[in-house]
Coordinates of C-alpha atoms in Angstrom, one line a residue:
M1 CA -3.4 -6.7 -21.2
R2 CA 0.2 -5.3 -21.5
K3 CA 3.2 -7.1 -20.1
I4 CA 3.0 -8.1 -16.4
S5 CA 5.4 -9.7 -14.0
N6 CA 6.4 -13.3 -14.5
K7 CA 6.8 -13.7 -10.7
L8 CA 3.9 -15.9 -9.5
N9 CA 3.7 -14.2 -6.1
V10 CA 3.3 -10.8 -7.8
Q11 CA 0.4 -12.2 -9.9
L12 CA -1.0 -13.9 -6.8
I13 CA -1.1 -10.7 -4.7
A14 CA -2.7 -8.7 -7.6
E15 CA -5.3 -11.3 -8.3
T16 CA -6.1 -11.6 -4.6
F17 CA -6.6 -7.9 -4.3
L18 CA -9.1 -7.9 -7.3
A19 CA -10.9 -10.9 -5.8
F20 CA -11.6 -8.8 -2.7
G21 CA -12.7 -5.8 -4.8
I22 CA -9.5 -3.8 -4.0
D23 CA -8.4 -1.8 -7.1
H24 CA -6.9 1.5 -6.0
I25 CA -3.1 1.4 -5.9
V26 CA -0.8 4.4 -4.9
L27 CA 2.7 3.6 -6.2
S28 CA 6.0 5.3 -5.4
P29 CA 9.0 4.8 -7.8
G30 CA 11.7 2.4 -6.9
S31 CA 13.5 -0.6 -8.3
R32 CA 12.8 -3.3 -5.7
N33 CA 9.0 -2.9 -6.2
G34 CA 9.5 -2.8 -10.0
A35 CA 7.7 -6.1 -10.5
L36 CA 4.7 -4.9 -8.5
T37 CA 4.6 -1.6 -10.3
M38 CA 4.7 -3.3 -13.7
Q39 CA 1.9 -5.7 -12.6
F40 CA -0.5 -3.0 -11.3
A41 CA 0.3 -0.3 -13.9
N42 CA -0.2 -2.7 -16.9
D43 CA -3.5 -4.2 -15.6
K44 CA -6.4 -2.0 -16.6
R45 CA -8.5 -3.5 -13.8
F46 CA -6.5 -1.4 -11.4
K47 CA -6.6 2.4 -10.9
T48 CA -3.0 3.4 -10.3
Y49 CA -1.5 6.7 -9.1
S50 CA 2.1 7.7 -9.0
V51 CA 3.2 9.7 -5.9
I52 CA 7.0 10.2 -5.6
D53 CA 7.2 11.1 -1.9
E54 CA 6.3 8.0 0.2
R55 CA 5.2 10.1 3.2
S56 CA 2.8 12.1 1.0
A57 CA 1.8 8.9 -0.8
G58 CA 0.7 7.3 2.5
F59 CA -1.6 10.2 3.2
V60 CA -2.9 10.4 -0.4
A61 CA -4.0 6.8 0.0
L62 CA -5.5 7.6 3.4
G63 CA -7.6 10.3 1.8
M64 CA -8.7 8.0 -0.9
A65 CA -9.7 5.3 1.6
Q66 CA -11.5 7.9 3.7
Q67 CA -13.8 8.7 0.8
L68 CA -14.1 5.2 -0.8
Q69 CA -14.6 3.6 2.6
K70 CA -12.7 0.5 1.4
P71 CA -9.1 -0.5 1.4
V72 CA -6.5 1.4 -0.7
V73 CA -3.0 0.0 -1.4
V74 CA 0.3 1.9 -1.0
C75 CA 3.3 0.2 -2.6
C76 CA 6.9 1.2 -2.4
T77 CA 10.5 0.0 -2.7
S78 CA 12.6 -1.3 0.2
G79 CA 14.5 0.5 3.0
S80 CA 13.5 3.9 4.4
A81 CA 10.8 4.3 1.7
T82 CA 8.6 2.0 3.8
A83 CA 9.3 3.8 7.0
N84 CA 8.0 7.0 5.5
Y85 CA 4.5 5.5 5.5
Y86 CA 4.5 5.5 9.3
P87 CA 2.8 8.8 10.0
A88 CA -0.1 7.9 7.6
I89 CA -0.3 4.4 9.2
T90 CA -0.7 5.8 12.7
E91 CA -3.4 8.3 11.5
A92 CA -5.3 5.5 9.7
F93 CA -5.0 3.3 12.7
F94 CA -6.7 5.7 15.1
Q95 CA -9.2 6.8 12.5
N96 CA -10.1 3.3 11.4
I97 CA -9.2 3.8 7.8
P98 CA -8.3 0.6 5.9
L99 CA -4.9 1.0 4.4
I100 CA -2.8 -1.8 2.9
V101 CA 1.0 -1.2 2.9
L102 CA 2.6 -3.5 0.3
S103 CA 6.3 -3.1 0.7
A104 CA 9.0 -4.7 -1.5
D105 CA 12.0 -6.0 0.4
R106 CA 15.4 -7.4 -0.1
P107 CA 15.8 -11.2 0.3
E108 CA 15.6 -12.2 3.9
H109 CA 19.2 -13.4 4.1
L110 CA 20.4 -9.8 3.3
V111 CA 18.7 -8.2 6.3
D112 CA 21.2 -6.9 8.9
N113 CA 24.0 -7.7 6.5
F114 CA 24.7 -4.2 5.2
D115 CA 23.0 -4.6 1.9
G116 CA 21.8 -1.3 0.3
Q117 CA 18.3 0.0 1.1
T118 CA 17.8 -2.8 3.6
I119 CA 16.1 -2.3 7.0
R120 CA 14.1 -4.5 9.3
Q121 CA 10.8 -4.2 7.4
N122 CA 9.1 -7.3 8.7
N123 CA 6.5 -6.2 11.4
L124 CA 7.7 -2.6 11.0
F125 CA 4.1 -1.2 11.7
E126 CA 3.2 -3.8 14.3
K127 CA 2.1 -1.3 17.0
H128 CA -0.2 0.6 14.7
S129 CA -1.7 -2.1 12.4
V130 CA -4.0 -5.0 12.9
H131 CA -2.2 -7.6 10.7
N132 CA 1.4 -8.1 9.5
V133 CA 2.6 -10.8 7.1
Q134 CA 5.9 -11.7 5.6
L135 CA 5.4 -13.6 2.3
S136 CA 7.7 -16.2 0.9
E137 CA 9.6 -15.7 -2.3
S138 CA 9.3 -19.4 -3.1
E139 CA 7.1 -20.3 -6.0
E140 CA 6.6 -23.9 -4.9
T141 CA 2.9 -24.8 -4.8
D142 CA 2.7 -25.2 -1.0
D143 CA 4.4 -21.8 -0.5
L144 CA 2.1 -20.1 -3.1
T145 CA -0.9 -21.6 -1.2
R146 CA 0.5 -20.3 2.1
N147 CA 1.0 -16.8 0.7
M148 CA -2.5 -16.8 -0.6
L149 CA -3.9 -17.8 2.8
L150 CA -1.7 -15.2 4.7
T151 CA -2.8 -12.5 2.3
K152 CA -6.5 -13.5 2.5
Y153 CA -6.5 -13.4 6.3
A154 CA -4.8 -10.1 6.4
L155 CA -7.3 -8.6 4.0
I156 CA -10.2 -9.9 6.0
D157 CA -8.8 -8.2 9.1
C158 CA -8.2 -5.0 7.2
M159 CA -11.9 -5.0 6.2
H160 CA -13.5 -6.2 9.4
K161 CA -11.5 -4.0 11.6
S162 CA -11.2 -1.1 9.1
A163 CA -7.6 -0.6 9.9
P164 CA -4.1 -0.7 8.3
I165 CA -2.3 -3.9 7.5
H166 CA 1.2 -4.6 6.2
I167 CA 2.2 -7.1 3.6
N168 CA 6.0 -7.4 3.2
M169 CA 7.3 -9.1 0.0
P170 CA 11.0 -10.0 -0.4
F171 CA 12.3 -10.0 -4.0
S172 CA 15.5 -11.4 -5.5
E173 CA 16.8 -10.2 -8.9
P174 CA 16.0 -10.3 -11.7
L175 CA 13.0 -8.0 -11.1
Y176 CA 11.6 -7.0 -14.5
E177 CA 11.0 -10.3 -16.4
S178 CA 7.6 -10.3 -17.9
V179 CA 4.8 -12.3 -19.5
S180 CA 1.8 -11.2 -21.6
T181 CA -0.7 -13.7 -20.1
P182 CA -1.2 -14.3 -16.3
D183 CA -0.5 -17.8 -14.9
I184 CA -2.8 -17.2 -11.9
E185 CA -6.5 -16.2 -11.8
I186 CA -8.7 -16.1 -8.7
D187 CA -12.5 -15.9 -8.5
N188 CA -14.2 -13.1 -6.5
I189 CA -14.1 -13.7 -2.7
T190 CA -17.0 -12.9 -0.4
I191 CA -16.2 -12.4 3.2
D192 CA -18.6 -13.2 6.0
E193 CA -20.5 -10.4 7.7
K194 CA -18.9 -9.1 10.8
V195 CA -20.4 -10.4 14.0
Y196 CA -21.0 -8.1 17.0
P197 CA -21.5 -8.9 20.7
E198 CA -25.1 -9.2 21.9
I199 CA -26.4 -6.0 23.5
D200 CA -29.0 -5.9 26.3
V201 CA -31.0 -3.0 24.8
I202 CA -33.7 -3.2 27.4
D203 CA -31.3 -2.6 30.2
F204 CA -29.9 0.4 28.5
M205 CA -33.4 1.7 27.8
K206 CA -34.4 1.4 31.5
R207 CA -31.4 3.3 32.7
W208 CA -31.8 6.0 30.0
N209 CA -35.5 6.5 30.7
S210 CA -35.0 6.9 34.4
S211 CA -32.4 9.7 34.0
N212 CA -33.2 13.4 33.9
R213 CA -29.9 14.6 32.3
K214 CA -28.4 12.8 29.4
M215 CA -25.6 14.0 27.2
I216 CA -24.7 12.6 23.8
L217 CA -21.2 13.7 22.6
V218 CA -20.3 12.8 19.0
G219 CA -16.7 13.1 17.8
L220 CA -15.3 12.6 14.3
H221 CA -17.8 10.7 12.3
H222 CA -18.3 10.0 8.6
P223 CA -21.6 11.4 7.1
N224 CA -24.3 8.8 7.7
A225 CA -28.0 9.7 6.9
K226 CA -29.5 6.8 8.9
F227 CA -27.4 7.6 12.0
D228 CA -28.3 11.3 11.7
Y229 CA -32.1 10.5 11.4
L230 CA -32.0 8.3 14.6
L231 CA -30.0 10.8 16.6
K232 CA -32.5 13.6 15.7
Q233 CA -35.2 11.6 17.3
L234 CA -33.2 11.3 20.6
A235 CA -32.5 15.1 20.5
Q236 CA -36.1 16.0 20.7
D237 CA -36.2 15.0 24.4
D238 CA -35.7 17.9 26.8
S239 CA -33.7 15.7 29.1
V240 CA -31.1 15.2 26.3
V241 CA -28.4 17.5 25.0
V242 CA -26.5 16.5 21.9
L243 CA -23.0 18.0 21.5
T244 CA -21.3 17.8 18.1
E245 CA -18.2 19.2 16.3
V246 CA -17.8 20.2 12.7
T247 CA -16.1 16.8 12.1
S248 CA -19.2 15.0 13.4
N249 CA -21.0 15.8 10.1
L250 CA -24.3 16.3 12.0
H251 CA -26.7 19.3 11.6
N252 CA -29.8 20.1 13.6
D253 CA -31.1 23.1 15.5
R254 CA -31.2 21.0 18.6
Y255 CA -27.5 20.0 18.4
F256 CA -24.9 22.1 20.2
N257 CA -22.4 22.3 17.5
K258 CA -20.0 24.9 19.0
I259 CA -19.0 23.3 22.3
D260 CA -16.3 25.8 23.1
Q261 CA -18.8 28.7 23.1
V262 CA -20.8 27.0 25.9
I263 CA -18.2 25.4 28.2
F264 CA -16.4 27.9 30.4
P265 CA -15.0 27.8 34.0
Y266 CA -18.3 28.6 35.6
S267 CA -19.1 28.5 39.3
E268 CA -19.5 25.1 40.9
E269 CA -23.3 25.6 41.0
E270 CA -23.4 26.4 37.2
L271 CA -21.2 23.5 36.3
E272 CA -23.3 21.1 38.3
A273 CA -26.4 22.2 36.3
L274 CA -24.6 21.3 33.1
K275 CA -23.2 17.9 34.3
P276 CA -24.9 14.8 32.8
D277 CA -26.0 11.8 34.7
I278 CA -25.5 9.6 31.6
L279 CA -22.9 10.4 29.0
L280 CA -23.2 8.6 25.7
T281 CA -20.1 9.1 23.4
I282 CA -20.1 8.1 19.8
G283 CA -17.5 8.2 17.1
Q284 CA -13.8 9.1 17.1
N285 CA -11.7 11.9 18.6
I286 CA -13.1 15.0 20.1
V287 CA -11.1 18.2 19.4
S288 CA -12.5 20.4 22.2
K289 CA -10.2 20.4 25.2
K290 CA -12.8 22.4 27.2
I291 CA -15.4 19.5 27.0
K292 CA -12.7 17.0 28.0
K293 CA -11.7 19.0 31.0
F294 CA -15.3 19.6 32.0
L295 CA -16.3 15.9 31.8
R296 CA -13.1 14.7 33.6
E297 CA -13.8 17.1 36.5
K298 CA -17.6 16.7 36.5
Q299 CA -17.8 13.0 35.8
P300 CA -21.1 11.4 34.8
T301 CA -22.5 8.6 36.9
Q302 CA -22.6 6.4 33.8
H303 CA -20.5 6.8 30.6
W304 CA -21.5 4.6 27.7
H305 CA -19.3 4.5 24.6
L306 CA -20.8 3.4 21.3
D307 CA -18.4 2.3 18.6
E308 CA -17.6 -0.9 16.7
Y309 CA -13.8 -0.4 17.0
W310 CA -12.7 1.6 20.0
Q311 CA -13.8 1.8 23.6
P312 CA -11.6 4.6 25.0
D313 CA -12.0 5.7 28.6
T314 CA -11.4 9.4 27.6
F315 CA -13.0 10.9 30.7
Q316 CA -11.9 8.2 33.2
A317 CA -15.5 7.3 33.8
L318 CA -16.3 4.5 31.3
T319 CA -19.0 2.1 32.6
D320 CA -20.4 0.5 29.5
K321 CA -18.9 -0.6 26.1
I322 CA -21.4 -0.9 23.2
E323 CA -19.4 -2.6 20.5
T324 CA -21.4 -2.2 17.3
K325 CA -22.2 0.3 14.6
P326 CA -24.0 3.4 16.1
E327 CA -26.9 3.1 13.7
F328 CA -27.4 -0.6 14.6
F329 CA -27.7 0.2 18.3
L330 CA -29.9 3.3 17.8
E331 CA -32.2 1.5 15.5
L332 CA -33.0 -0.9 18.4
F333 CA -32.7 1.6 21.2
V334 CA -34.7 4.6 19.9
P335 CA -38.2 2.9 19.7
F336 CA -38.0 2.2 23.5
V337 CA -37.0 5.7 24.6
N338 CA -39.6 7.9 26.4
P339 CA -39.1 11.7 26.5
K340 CA -38.7 12.9 30.0
E341 CA -39.7 16.3 31.4
S342 CA -36.5 18.2 32.3
D343 CA -34.9 21.6 32.2
Y344 CA -31.5 20.1 31.1
Y345 CA -31.8 21.2 27.4
T346 CA -33.1 24.7 28.3
T347 CA -30.2 25.2 30.7
W348 CA -27.7 24.5 27.9
N349 CA -29.7 26.4 25.3
S350 CA -30.0 29.6 27.3
I351 CA -26.2 29.8 27.4
R352 CA -25.9 29.0 23.7
E353 CA -28.4 31.7 22.7
A354 CA -26.7 34.4 24.8
N355 CA -23.2 33.4 23.4
N356 CA -24.4 33.3 19.8
I357 CA -25.3 37.0 20.2
K358 CA -22.0 37.8 21.7
H359 CA -20.2 35.9 19.0
K360 CA -21.7 38.0 16.2
E361 CA -21.0 41.2 18.2
Y362 CA -17.4 40.3 18.6
I363 CA -16.8 39.3 14.9
N364 CA -18.3 42.7 13.8
M365 CA -16.1 44.7 16.1
I366 CA -12.7 43.2 15.4
P367 CA -10.2 44.2 12.6
F368 CA -9.1 41.8 9.9
C369 CA -7.4 38.8 11.4
D370 CA -7.6 35.0 11.4
L371 CA -10.9 34.9 13.2
K372 CA -12.5 37.5 10.9
A373 CA -11.1 35.6 7.9
F374 CA -12.6 32.3 9.1
D375 CA -16.0 34.0 9.5
S376 CA -15.8 35.0 5.8
I377 CA -14.4 31.7 4.6
I378 CA -17.1 29.6 6.2
R379 CA -20.0 31.9 5.2
N380 CA -18.8 31.6 1.6
Y381 CA -18.4 27.8 1.2
P382 CA -20.2 26.8 -2.0
E383 CA -22.9 24.1 -1.5
N384 CA -21.9 20.5 -1.9
W385 CA -18.2 21.1 -1.8
Q386 CA -16.1 18.8 0.5
I387 CA -14.2 20.6 3.2
Q388 CA -10.8 19.3 4.4
Y389 CA -9.4 21.1 7.5
G390 CA -5.8 21.1 8.5
N391 CA -4.8 20.6 12.2
S392 CA -3.7 23.0 15.0
T393 CA -5.4 26.4 15.0
V394 CA -7.2 25.8 11.7
I395 CA -9.6 23.1 12.9
R396 CA -10.1 25.0 16.2
Y397 CA -11.2 28.1 14.4
G398 CA -13.5 26.0 12.3
L399 CA -15.2 24.7 15.5
L400 CA -16.4 28.2 16.4
F401 CA -18.7 28.6 13.4
D402 CA -21.9 27.0 11.9
H403 CA -21.3 25.0 8.7
N404 CA -23.7 24.2 5.8
D405 CA -25.1 20.7 6.0
S406 CA -24.3 20.2 2.3
N407 CA -20.6 20.3 3.0
P408 CA -19.1 17.1 4.4
V409 CA -16.1 17.9 6.6
F410 CA -13.0 15.9 7.3
C411 CA -9.8 16.4 9.3
N412 CA -6.9 14.1 10.4
R413 CA -7.8 13.9 14.1
G414 CA -6.6 10.3 14.6
T415 CA -3.2 11.5 15.7
S416 CA -3.8 15.2 15.0
G417 CA -0.6 15.8 13.1
I418 CA 0.1 18.5 10.6
D419 CA 2.4 16.3 8.5
G420 CA -0.1 15.0 5.8
S421 CA -3.2 17.2 5.8
T422 CA -2.8 18.5 2.3
S423 CA -1.8 15.1 0.9
T424 CA -4.9 13.6 2.5
A425 CA -7.2 16.3 1.0
I426 CA -5.7 15.7 -2.4
G427 CA -6.3 11.9 -2.1
A428 CA -9.9 12.6 -1.0
C429 CA -10.5 14.8 -3.9
I430 CA -9.1 12.3 -6.4
A431 CA -11.1 9.4 -5.0
S432 CA -14.4 11.2 -4.5
E433 CA -14.2 13.4 -7.6
Q434 CA -16.1 15.9 -5.5
N435 CA -15.1 19.6 -5.6
T436 CA -12.8 20.0 -2.6
V437 CA -11.3 22.9 -0.6
M438 CA -8.5 22.4 1.9
I439 CA -8.2 25.0 4.7
T440 CA -4.7 25.0 6.1
G441 CA -2.2 27.0 8.2
D442 CA 1.1 28.1 6.9
I443 CA 3.3 25.7 8.9
S444 CA 1.2 22.7 7.9
F445 CA 1.1 23.8 4.3
F446 CA 4.9 24.3 3.9
Y447 CA 5.6 21.1 5.9
D448 CA 3.6 19.0 3.5
S449 CA 4.5 21.0 0.3
N450 CA 5.5 17.8 -1.5
A451 CA 1.8 17.0 -1.6
L452 CA 1.7 19.4 -4.6
W453 CA 4.2 17.3 -6.4
N454 CA 1.5 15.0 -7.7
V455 CA 0.7 14.3 -11.3
N456 CA -2.9 13.3 -10.4
L457 CA -3.9 16.7 -9.0
P458 CA -7.5 17.4 -9.9
S459 CA -8.4 20.8 -11.3
N460 CA -11.4 21.0 -8.9
F461 CA -9.0 21.1 -5.9
R462 CA -8.6 24.3 -3.9
I463 CA -6.4 25.4 -1.1
I464 CA -7.1 28.3 1.3
L465 CA -3.9 29.1 3.1
I466 CA -4.0 31.2 6.3
N467 CA -0.6 32.7 6.5
N468 CA -0.1 34.3 9.9
G469 CA 3.7 33.9 9.8
G470 CA 4.2 31.0 12.1
G471 CA 2.7 28.4 14.4
N472 CA 0.3 30.7 16.2
I473 CA -1.1 27.8 18.2
F474 CA 2.0 28.0 20.5
K475 CA 0.8 31.5 21.4
F476 CA -2.5 30.1 22.6
I477 CA -1.8 26.9 24.4
P478 CA -0.4 27.1 28.0
G479 CA 3.4 26.5 28.3
P480 CA 5.2 27.6 25.2
S481 CA 4.0 31.2 25.4
E482 CA 5.5 31.5 28.9
T483 CA 9.0 30.6 27.7
D484 CA 11.6 33.0 26.2
V485 CA 12.1 30.9 23.1
V486 CA 8.6 30.7 21.8
E487 CA 9.3 32.6 18.5
D488 CA 12.4 30.6 17.5
Y489 CA 11.7 27.1 18.7
F490 CA 7.9 26.8 19.0
E491 CA 6.2 29.4 16.7
T492 CA 9.0 29.2 14.1
K493 CA 8.3 32.6 12.5
H494 CA 9.0 32.9 8.8
H495 CA 8.5 35.2 5.8
F496 CA 7.5 32.6 3.2
T497 CA 4.5 32.8 0.8
A498 CA 3.0 30.2 -1.5
E499 CA 3.7 32.2 -4.6
H500 CA 6.7 30.3 -5.9
L501 CA 5.3 26.9 -5.0
A502 CA 2.1 27.8 -6.9
K503 CA 4.1 28.7 -9.9
M504 CA 6.3 25.6 -9.7
Y505 CA 3.3 23.2 -9.4
D506 CA 1.1 25.2 -11.9
F507 CA -1.6 26.4 -9.4
E508 CA -3.6 29.5 -10.0
Y509 CA -2.6 31.8 -7.2
E510 CA -4.0 34.9 -5.4
V511 CA -2.9 36.6 -2.2
I512 CA -5.2 39.0 -0.2
S513 CA -4.7 40.9 3.1
N514 CA -8.1 42.6 3.8
L515 CA -11.7 41.7 4.3
T516 CA -13.1 43.5 1.2
D517 CA -10.7 41.7 -1.2
L518 CA -11.4 38.4 0.6
E519 CA -15.2 38.7 0.2
N520 CA -14.7 39.6 -3.5
S521 CA -12.3 36.7 -4.2
F522 CA -14.6 33.7 -3.7
N523 CA -16.6 33.8 -6.9
N524 CA -13.4 33.5 -9.0
F525 CA -11.7 31.1 -6.5
Y526 CA -14.5 28.6 -6.6
A527 CA -15.2 29.0 -10.4
E528 CA -14.5 26.1 -12.7
S529 CA -10.9 26.1 -13.9
S530 CA -8.4 23.9 -15.8
R531 CA -6.0 24.2 -12.9
P532 CA -6.2 23.8 -9.1
K533 CA -6.0 27.1 -7.1
I534 CA -4.4 28.5 -4.0
L535 CA -5.9 31.5 -2.2
E536 CA -3.4 32.8 0.4
I537 CA -4.8 35.0 3.2
D538 CA -2.1 37.2 4.8
T539 CA -2.8 37.9 8.4
R540 CA 0.8 38.4 9.6
N541 CA 0.1 42.0 10.7
A542 CA -2.9 41.0 12.9
S543 CA -2.7 40.4 16.7
N544 CA -4.3 37.0 16.1
D545 CA -3.5 35.5 19.5
A546 CA -4.8 38.5 21.5
I547 CA -7.9 38.7 19.4
L548 CA -8.7 35.0 19.9
R549 CA -8.2 35.3 23.7
G550 CA -10.3 38.4 23.6
Y551 CA -13.1 36.4 21.9
F552 CA -13.4 33.9 24.8
S553 CA -13.2 36.7 27.4
F554 CA -15.9 38.6 25.5
I555 CA -18.3 35.7 25.2
K556 CA -17.8 34.7 28.9

């Protein structure tokens, strides 16, 4: 072991992390966190990554934790550096991704006394984290014991609640004194299994079996083979429709995976035929605004939400909270379910079949544009590549197409911001070591361009950049398009390309602007390479907003 910090609290925090099996650390440079950096970087038991921009670093760690499904540490110096983690913290909070913010701080007596790089760091993330602790600088035995207990309880919360925590550590100078041998060692720590509330499965079964129209709506969900298997059994019932999105990571011919192709402003009679009596929602956020509007206006008699962390009343109709892992509940529930004769599934399916035909007709008749590009991109995903979508229009286009079940799909839909999509994708690629392609819009890409400033960039990382010259989503959503400032203050039109960024950060780069070149580009784009790659698709000359509106009019 190379030289580590002589500060006992630094050794204590490092050994506690290892005792809990936490070994991925994303570090950003600074002086106040110098002792922590020296400790982690010189201990080969840790996997450390240097990311200069703290905002990007937070999302890189989020992407890592998303894939590892265990806590990842982000560590920075004092002051505004810590505040730059906030966007990633909020995303992790609403996605239930376990992040540990370890922030170095000035000594407590300097806070609010105009000392450099000093802000009120203690409890900075209180509203969007599940545990916040301020450790003591003291190395007295009682204080070390207290710090150990505070850290332990915080880590247990992080793991049980799968959510962010914040550990704030004040440091006085000197910061870089070192030793060769640690003074503190901690044995592995085993935490108790999480305990869930008891569930009256028989009561749920009786209500389910007596209903003629049941809808299961699955939002953002990590791939889970057991959950998928159990859900497929429920989906065989003609009184059940299962609605999924690309981020649900579920695939079956019985699932309705393109919700926005089915839900339209139909007549009252038609909408009544689609309305469920029981709505069972599972997982995190739903992207589709159409299904949200439909279920808020045509509320089910019963709404059950199944999730171990959140029980949101998204449709203002919540009647039952099922607080456990979805696969745990379904394993108990499915054996008691009896299929019921109903026309509910066939009613939904007849709409889907008709709209699938119209979808193909429309794609074939339109010129090169965003929608046409997405059809090509998604048809050409290689098997077993991980897909990371950006937000705004990109994920909404993705929802309109079938995806291969070998491609796990992820998107930051916790807070749905564009600020860290590329950084998240890079972190996911690093941690999973899986071939990864990021699909992003131009505003999101340029906004998070510091994501490319990362010495850990894997050569099997790819970016597909849809450059339509601005934030096209503001041409689609109601409101901004009706103003006379949409181009300057909402859409923010520009003439940038990724060429110079690609050169600066040593990416292979290609730009195309027609369908033939796009179709011919994929073999080379996905081929093995010593460098990551960017494929820029220029659709700035297309009437993307008019074509997308025309799509929904044509299908309807």
